[in-house]
Each structure stands twice: as structure tokens, then as C-alpha cells.
Coordinates of C-alpha atoms in Angstrom, one line a residue:
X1 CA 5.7 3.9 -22.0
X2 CA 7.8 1.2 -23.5
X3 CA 6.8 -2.6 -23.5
X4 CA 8.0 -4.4 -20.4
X5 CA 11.6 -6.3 -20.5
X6 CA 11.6 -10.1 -20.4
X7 CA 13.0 -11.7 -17.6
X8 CA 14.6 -14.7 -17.0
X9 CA 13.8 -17.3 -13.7
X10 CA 16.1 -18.6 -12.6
X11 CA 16.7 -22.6 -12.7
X12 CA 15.7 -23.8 -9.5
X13 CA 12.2 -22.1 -9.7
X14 CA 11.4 -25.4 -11.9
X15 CA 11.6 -27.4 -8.4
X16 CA 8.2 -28.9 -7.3
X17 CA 7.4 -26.4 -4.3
X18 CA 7.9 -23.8 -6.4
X19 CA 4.6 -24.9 -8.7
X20 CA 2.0 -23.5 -6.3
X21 CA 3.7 -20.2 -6.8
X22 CA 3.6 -20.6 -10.4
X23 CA -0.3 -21.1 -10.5
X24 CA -0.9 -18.6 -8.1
X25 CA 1.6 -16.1 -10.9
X26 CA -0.1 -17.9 -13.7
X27 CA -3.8 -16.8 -12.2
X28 CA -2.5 -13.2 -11.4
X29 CA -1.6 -12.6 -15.1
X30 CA -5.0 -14.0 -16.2
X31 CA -6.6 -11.8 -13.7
X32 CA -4.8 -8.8 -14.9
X33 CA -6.4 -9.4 -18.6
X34 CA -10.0 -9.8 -17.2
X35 CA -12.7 -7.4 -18.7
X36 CA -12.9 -4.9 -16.1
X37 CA -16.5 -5.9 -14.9
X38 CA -15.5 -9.7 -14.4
X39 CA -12.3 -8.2 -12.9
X40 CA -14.4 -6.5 -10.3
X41 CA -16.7 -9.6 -9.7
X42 CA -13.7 -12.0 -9.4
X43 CA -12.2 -9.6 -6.6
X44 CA -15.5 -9.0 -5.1
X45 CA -15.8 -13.0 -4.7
X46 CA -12.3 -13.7 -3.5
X47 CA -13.1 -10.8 -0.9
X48 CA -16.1 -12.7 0.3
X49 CA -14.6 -16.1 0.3
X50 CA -12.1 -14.8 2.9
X51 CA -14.4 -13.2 4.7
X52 CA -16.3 -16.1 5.5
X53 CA -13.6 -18.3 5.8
X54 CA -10.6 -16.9 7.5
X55 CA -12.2 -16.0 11.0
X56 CA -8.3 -14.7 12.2
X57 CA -8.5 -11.9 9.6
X58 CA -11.7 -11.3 10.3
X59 CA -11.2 -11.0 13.7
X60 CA -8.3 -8.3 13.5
X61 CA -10.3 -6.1 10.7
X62 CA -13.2 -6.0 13.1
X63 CA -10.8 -5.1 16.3
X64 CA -9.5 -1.9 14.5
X65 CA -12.5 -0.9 12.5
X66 CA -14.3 -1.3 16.1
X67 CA -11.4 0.5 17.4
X68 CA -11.1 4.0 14.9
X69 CA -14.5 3.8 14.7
X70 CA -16.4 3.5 17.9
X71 CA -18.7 5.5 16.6
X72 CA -20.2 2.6 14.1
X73 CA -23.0 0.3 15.8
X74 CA -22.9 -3.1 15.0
X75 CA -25.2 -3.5 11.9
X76 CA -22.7 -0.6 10.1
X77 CA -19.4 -2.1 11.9
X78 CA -20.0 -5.4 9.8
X79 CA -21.1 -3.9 6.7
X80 CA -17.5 -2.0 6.5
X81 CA -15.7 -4.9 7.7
X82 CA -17.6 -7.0 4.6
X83 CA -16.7 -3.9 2.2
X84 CA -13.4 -4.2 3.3
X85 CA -12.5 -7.9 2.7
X86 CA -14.3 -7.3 -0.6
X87 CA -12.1 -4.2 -2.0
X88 CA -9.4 -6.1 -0.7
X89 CA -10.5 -8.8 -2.9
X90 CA -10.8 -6.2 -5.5
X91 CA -7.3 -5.3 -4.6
X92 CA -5.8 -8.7 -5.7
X93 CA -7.0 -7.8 -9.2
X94 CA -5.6 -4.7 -9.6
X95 CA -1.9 -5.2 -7.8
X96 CA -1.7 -8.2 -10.8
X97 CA -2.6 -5.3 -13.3
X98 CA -0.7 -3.2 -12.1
X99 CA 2.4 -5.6 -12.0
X100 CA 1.3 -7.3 -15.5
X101 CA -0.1 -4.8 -18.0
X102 CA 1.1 -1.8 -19.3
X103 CA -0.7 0.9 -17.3
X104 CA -1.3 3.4 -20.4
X105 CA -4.0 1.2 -21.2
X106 CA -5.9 2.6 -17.8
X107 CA -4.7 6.0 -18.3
X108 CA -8.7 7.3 -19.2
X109 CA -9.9 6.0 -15.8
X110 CA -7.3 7.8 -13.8
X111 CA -7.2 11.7 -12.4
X112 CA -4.4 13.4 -11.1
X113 CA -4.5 16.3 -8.5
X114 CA -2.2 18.6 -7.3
X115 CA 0.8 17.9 -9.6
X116 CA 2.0 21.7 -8.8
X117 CA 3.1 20.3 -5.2
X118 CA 4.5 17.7 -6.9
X119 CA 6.4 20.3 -9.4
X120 CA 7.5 22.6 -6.7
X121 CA 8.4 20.0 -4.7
X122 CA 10.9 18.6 -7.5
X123 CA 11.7 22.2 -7.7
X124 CA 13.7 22.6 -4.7
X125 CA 16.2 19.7 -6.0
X126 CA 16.8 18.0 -2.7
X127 CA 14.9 15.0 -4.0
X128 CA 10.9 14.3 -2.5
X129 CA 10.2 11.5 0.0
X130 CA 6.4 10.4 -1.2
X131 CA 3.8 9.3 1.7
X132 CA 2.3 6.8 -0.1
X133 CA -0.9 4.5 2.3
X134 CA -1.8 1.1 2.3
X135 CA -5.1 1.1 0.2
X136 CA -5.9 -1.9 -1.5
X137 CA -5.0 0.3 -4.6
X138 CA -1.4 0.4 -3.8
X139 CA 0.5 -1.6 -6.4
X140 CA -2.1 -0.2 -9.3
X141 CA -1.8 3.6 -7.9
X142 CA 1.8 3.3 -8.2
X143 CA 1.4 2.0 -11.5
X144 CA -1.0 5.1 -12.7
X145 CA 1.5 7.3 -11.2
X146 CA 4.3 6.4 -13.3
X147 CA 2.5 7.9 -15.6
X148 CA 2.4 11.3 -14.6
X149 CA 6.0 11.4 -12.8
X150 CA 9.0 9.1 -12.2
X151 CA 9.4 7.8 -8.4
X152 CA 11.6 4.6 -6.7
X153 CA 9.3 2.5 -4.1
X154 CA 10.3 1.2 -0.7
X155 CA 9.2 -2.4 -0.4
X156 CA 9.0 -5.4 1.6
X157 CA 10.8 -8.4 0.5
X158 CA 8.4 -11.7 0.3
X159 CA 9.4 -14.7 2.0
X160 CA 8.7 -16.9 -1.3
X161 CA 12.1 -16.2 -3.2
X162 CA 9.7 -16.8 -6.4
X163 CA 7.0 -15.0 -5.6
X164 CA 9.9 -12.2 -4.3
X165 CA 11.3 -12.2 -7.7
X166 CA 7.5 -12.1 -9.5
X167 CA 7.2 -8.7 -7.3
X168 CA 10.2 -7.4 -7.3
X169 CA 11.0 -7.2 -11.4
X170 CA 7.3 -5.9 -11.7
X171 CA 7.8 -3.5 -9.3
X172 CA 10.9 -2.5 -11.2
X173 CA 8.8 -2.3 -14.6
X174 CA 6.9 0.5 -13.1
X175 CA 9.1 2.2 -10.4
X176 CA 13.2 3.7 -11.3
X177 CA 14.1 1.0 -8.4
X178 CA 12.8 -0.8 -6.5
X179 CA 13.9 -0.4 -2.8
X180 CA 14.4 -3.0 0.2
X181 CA 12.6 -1.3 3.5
X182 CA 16.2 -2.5 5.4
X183 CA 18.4 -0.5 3.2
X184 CA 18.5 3.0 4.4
X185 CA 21.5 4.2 2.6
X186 CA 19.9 3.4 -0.7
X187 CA 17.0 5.4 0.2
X188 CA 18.8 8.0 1.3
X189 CA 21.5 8.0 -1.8
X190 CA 18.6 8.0 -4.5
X191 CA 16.7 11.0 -2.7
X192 CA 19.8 12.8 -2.6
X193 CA 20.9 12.2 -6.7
X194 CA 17.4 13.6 -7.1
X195 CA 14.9 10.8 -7.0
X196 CA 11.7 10.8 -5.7
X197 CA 11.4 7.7 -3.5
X198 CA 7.7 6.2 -2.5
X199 CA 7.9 5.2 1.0
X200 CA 4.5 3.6 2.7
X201 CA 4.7 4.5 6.6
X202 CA 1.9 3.0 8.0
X203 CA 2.4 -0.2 9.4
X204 CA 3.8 -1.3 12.6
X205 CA 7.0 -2.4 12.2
X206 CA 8.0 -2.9 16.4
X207 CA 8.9 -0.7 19.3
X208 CA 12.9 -0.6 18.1
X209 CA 11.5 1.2 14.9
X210 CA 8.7 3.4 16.6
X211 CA 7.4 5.8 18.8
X212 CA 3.7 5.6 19.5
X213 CA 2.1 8.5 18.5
X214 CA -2.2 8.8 17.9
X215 CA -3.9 7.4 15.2
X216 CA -7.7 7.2 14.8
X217 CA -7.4 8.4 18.9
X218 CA -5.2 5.6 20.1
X219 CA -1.5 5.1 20.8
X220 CA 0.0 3.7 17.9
X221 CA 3.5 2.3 17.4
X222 CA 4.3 4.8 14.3
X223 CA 7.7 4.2 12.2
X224 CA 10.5 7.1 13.4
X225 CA 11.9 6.5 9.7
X226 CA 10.3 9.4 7.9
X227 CA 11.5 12.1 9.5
X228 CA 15.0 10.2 9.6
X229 CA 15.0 10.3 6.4
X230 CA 14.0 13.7 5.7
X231 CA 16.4 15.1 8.7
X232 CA 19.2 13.4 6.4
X233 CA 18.5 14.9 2.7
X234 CA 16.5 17.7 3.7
X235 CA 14.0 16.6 0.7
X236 CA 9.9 18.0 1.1
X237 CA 7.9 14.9 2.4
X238 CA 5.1 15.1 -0.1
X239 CA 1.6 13.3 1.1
X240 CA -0.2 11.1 -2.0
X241 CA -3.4 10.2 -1.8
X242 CA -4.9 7.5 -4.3
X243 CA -7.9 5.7 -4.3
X244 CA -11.1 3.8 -6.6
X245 CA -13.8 6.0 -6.8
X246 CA -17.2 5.5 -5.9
X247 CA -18.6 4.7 -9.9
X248 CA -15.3 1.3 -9.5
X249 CA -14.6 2.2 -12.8
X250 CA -11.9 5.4 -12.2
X251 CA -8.8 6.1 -9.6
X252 CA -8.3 9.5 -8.0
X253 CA -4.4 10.5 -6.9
X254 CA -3.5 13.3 -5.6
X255 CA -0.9 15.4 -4.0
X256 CA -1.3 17.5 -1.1
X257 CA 1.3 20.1 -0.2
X258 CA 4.6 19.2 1.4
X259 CA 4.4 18.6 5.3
X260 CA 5.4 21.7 7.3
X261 CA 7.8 21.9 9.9
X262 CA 8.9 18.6 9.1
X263 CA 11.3 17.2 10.5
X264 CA 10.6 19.1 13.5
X265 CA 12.8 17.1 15.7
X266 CA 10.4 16.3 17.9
X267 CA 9.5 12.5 16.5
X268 CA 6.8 12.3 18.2
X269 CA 5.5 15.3 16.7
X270 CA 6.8 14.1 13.4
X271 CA 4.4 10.6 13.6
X272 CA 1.7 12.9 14.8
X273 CA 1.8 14.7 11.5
X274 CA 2.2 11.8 9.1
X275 CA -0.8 9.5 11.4
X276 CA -2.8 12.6 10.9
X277 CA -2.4 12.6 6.8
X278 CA -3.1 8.7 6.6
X279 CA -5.9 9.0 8.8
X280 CA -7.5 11.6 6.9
X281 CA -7.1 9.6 3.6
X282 CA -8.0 6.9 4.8
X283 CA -11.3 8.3 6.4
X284 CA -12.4 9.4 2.4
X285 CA -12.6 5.6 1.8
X286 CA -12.2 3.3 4.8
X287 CA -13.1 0.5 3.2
X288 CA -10.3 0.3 0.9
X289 CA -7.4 0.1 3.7
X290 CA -5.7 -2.6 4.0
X291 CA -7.0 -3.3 7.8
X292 CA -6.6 -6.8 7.8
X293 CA -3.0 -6.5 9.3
X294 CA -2.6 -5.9 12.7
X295 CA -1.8 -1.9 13.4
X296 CA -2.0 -2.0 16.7
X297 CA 0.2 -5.1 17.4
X298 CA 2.5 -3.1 19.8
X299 CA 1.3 -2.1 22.7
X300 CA 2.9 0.2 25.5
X301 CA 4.5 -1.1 28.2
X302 CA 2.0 -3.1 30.8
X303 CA -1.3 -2.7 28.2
X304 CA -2.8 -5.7 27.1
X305 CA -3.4 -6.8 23.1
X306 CA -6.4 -5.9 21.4
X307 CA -6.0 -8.9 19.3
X308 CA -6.4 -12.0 21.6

């Protein structure tokens, strides 16, 4: 893979607010040149410095973890929620490697699996819509998979137009493009020249955009937009799973084969499928979801919030 382009800021990111930003870029770039053991300690301690110190977060990682898995008692329940803020921490780390380092240099300590769904997949020349999951490992797994195969990525814009524009050129260093979740028609016109497009749909986004479906057991408001999408180029929805194996040291991705029956046109049934997927990846490595976000914000009609 070719050195990353340089890109110019723009003018008006010299302004005073914007010098927070700049330290917080400045420290991600350091971070992403740590030696891999003090990159793991430095995430393990940011993890634990939030832990302690932002109860909110807490609060709402203990709610689901207590919620997807009632079977925990409350000795293990806080042990994962611990493990989760620190891989999170860990996360930090490898998004800013992932976004500011060339990611041949990790090629050794990744594995890839199932590339012949990926191949067949590519095969049928409708394009592929990739299930991608919110592991703390996002950023770096798409990273690692660039080097295997060639994908665009759905994101989210940031509020911080610096911090947006930090993101959004790294993001284009790894992916073909990179993808604003409101922009439908250029998802759909990149799966349909061809493209494989990484799409994350696991968070809840509002009713409007949903239809609750069960995840972990529990009604979940669960994005219609992937089997819109798939109704409209006909491309294979493809399931990736990626994660930091147990040694810290490696990454595992891996494709599963292409949903079946999908889009059924049923959308419930559709969510059904794609909760099932993420919920069995995420059940390999709970700890390294991203559950400090609120999944079950939406509620149905006349049930109370899990998070006051």
C-alpha cells in the first residue's frame, strides 16, 4: 500500500477553540507510534480512568450488560463491565493506528477467514453490502481489511468540523470513500458500480429509522436500512466479523456466508437476521463492544427507559 496523501486544514482550524482538538489529534498520532505493549497499557489506563470517573457511562454499560446477560451475578457483571471500559480504552489506541499508520506494518498480527464468501460474493457482480459491528476494533479492523479487499465505509459525521475532517481524510486513506450515514443514494450508487460498501447496523438510530426486532432477548429498535438497501441493488449482505484475540497481540476477521433470504420483505424478519449475526459476534468477545452507548434508548410505545 502506498504512503498516505498530505492534506491541507483548512485556515480557520488555526482559531483558538479549535486547539483542544489539535492536542487531542496531536496525542492520537503519538499514540498510534507507541510500542505495542505501552500502546496496550496506555489504553488499558484511559479505560480505567473512565471507568472510575464517568458514572453516566458506567451506568448505561452496566444496564445492558445486566440486561443481555442476566445470567451474570454481580461479582462477573462488574468484572465485564471493567473489561469493557478497558478494551474500550484499548480501542482509542488502535482507531488512532488505524487512522495514522500504514496498516502493512500490522499485517503479521492479523488472520483473515473466509475470503471465499467474500470472493463469491464479489462474484455475482451486484456489488456486497458488508455487516460490519461496533467492536472497539472498528476503525483498526477496517484498516487490516484494506488489506485483503477494497470496501467504501458508512460513517457518522462528528460534530467537531476539525475533528470531522481528522476522521474523515483518514477514513478515506484506508476506505475507496468514505460515506455519510444520511446519503442513501451514494450508498446505493457505489454498490451498484460494483463497490463493496461497509455499513455498521447496530445502533439505535430512533423509531422513524427502525422496527424493534430481538436482540440479546429484548425488543430492540433495529435500523430498517439494510435490507433497504439490499431490496434496491440486489447485492449479497455479507456478515464480517473482526476482533483482538485473547494473546492482545493479533486480530481475527472473518467472513461468514452471505445472509439467506435476505431481503425477505418482511423487515422485521430482516432485523431479526442481522440482531442474530451481531449478537453472535459479539457473544465471542463481549467485552470488546462498544456498550457504552445507549442500545436500548427507544423504547416501545407506553414502556419505561432502562436508563433513568
Amino acid at each position: 500500500m502506498s504512503k498516505r496523501k498530505r492534506h491541507e486544514y483548512p485556515e480557520s482550524f488555526a482559531h483558538p477553540r479549535y486547539w483542544p482538538t489539535w492536542c487531542a489529534i496531536g496525542l492520537m498520532r503519538v499514540g498510534a507510534f507507541l510500542p505495542w505493549r505501552l500502546k496496550l497499557w496506555v489504553g488499558t489506563a484511559i479505560g480505567e480512568l473512565v471507568w472510575r470517573l464517568v458514572k453516566r457511562r458506567r451506568h448505561i454499560t452496566e444496564t445492558n450488560l445486566r440486561l443481555c446477560f442476566p445470567e451474570l451475578d454481580e461479582r462477573e457483571l462488574a468484572r465485564l463491565v471493567r473489561r469493557t471500559f478497558h478494551a474500550n480504552g484499548i480501542g482509542i489506541l488502535e482507531t488512532a493506528t488505524g487512522w495514522c499508520r500504514d496498516p502493512e506494518h500490522l499485517r503479521h498480527r492479523v488472520s483473515f477467514k473466509g475470503t471465499e464468501h467474500m470472493e463469491a460474493a464479489k462474484a455475482r457482480g451486484k456489488g456486497v453490502l458488508i455487516i460490519g459491528i461496533h467492536f472497539s476494533t472498528l476503525d483498526l479492523g477496517g484498516a487490516l481489511h484494506s488489506l485483503f479487499f477494497d470496501a467504501d465505509v458508512v460513517y457518522r459525521p462528528h460534530n467537531n468540523p476539525l475533528f470531522e475532517h481528522f476522521m474523515t481524510r483518514a477514513r478515506r486513506g484506508i476506505f475507496g470513500a468514505a460515506i455519510d450515514r444520511h446519503d442513501l443514494r451514494g450508498v446505493v450508487r457505489r454498490i451498484k458500480g460494483g463497490h463493496a460498501v461497509w455499513y455498521s447496523p447496530d445502533q439505535d438510530f430512533g423509531r422513524e429509522a427502525s422496527v424493534f426486532a430481538p436482540f440479546f432477548g429484548i425488543d430492540a429498535a433495529s435500523i430498517r436500512l439494510t435490507s433497504k438497501i439490499a431490496r434496491m441493488t440486489g447485492a449479497p449482505v455479507m456478515p464480517l466479523m473482526f476482533h483482538r484475540n485473547p494473546d492482545n497481540r493479533t486480530y481475527t476477521l472473518e467472513y461468514l456466508p452471505a445472509l439467506e433470504n435476505f431481503p425477505s420483505g418482511d423487515e422485521v424478519a430482516d432485523a431479526s437476521q442481522v440482531n442474530a449475526f451481531i449478537e453472535m459476534a459479539i457473544r465471542k468477545h463481549p467485552e470488546q463492544y462498544l456498550w457504552l452507548h445507549r442500545r436500548f434508548k427507544t423504547r416501545p410505545e407506553g414502556e419505561a427507559s432502562f436508563y433513568d
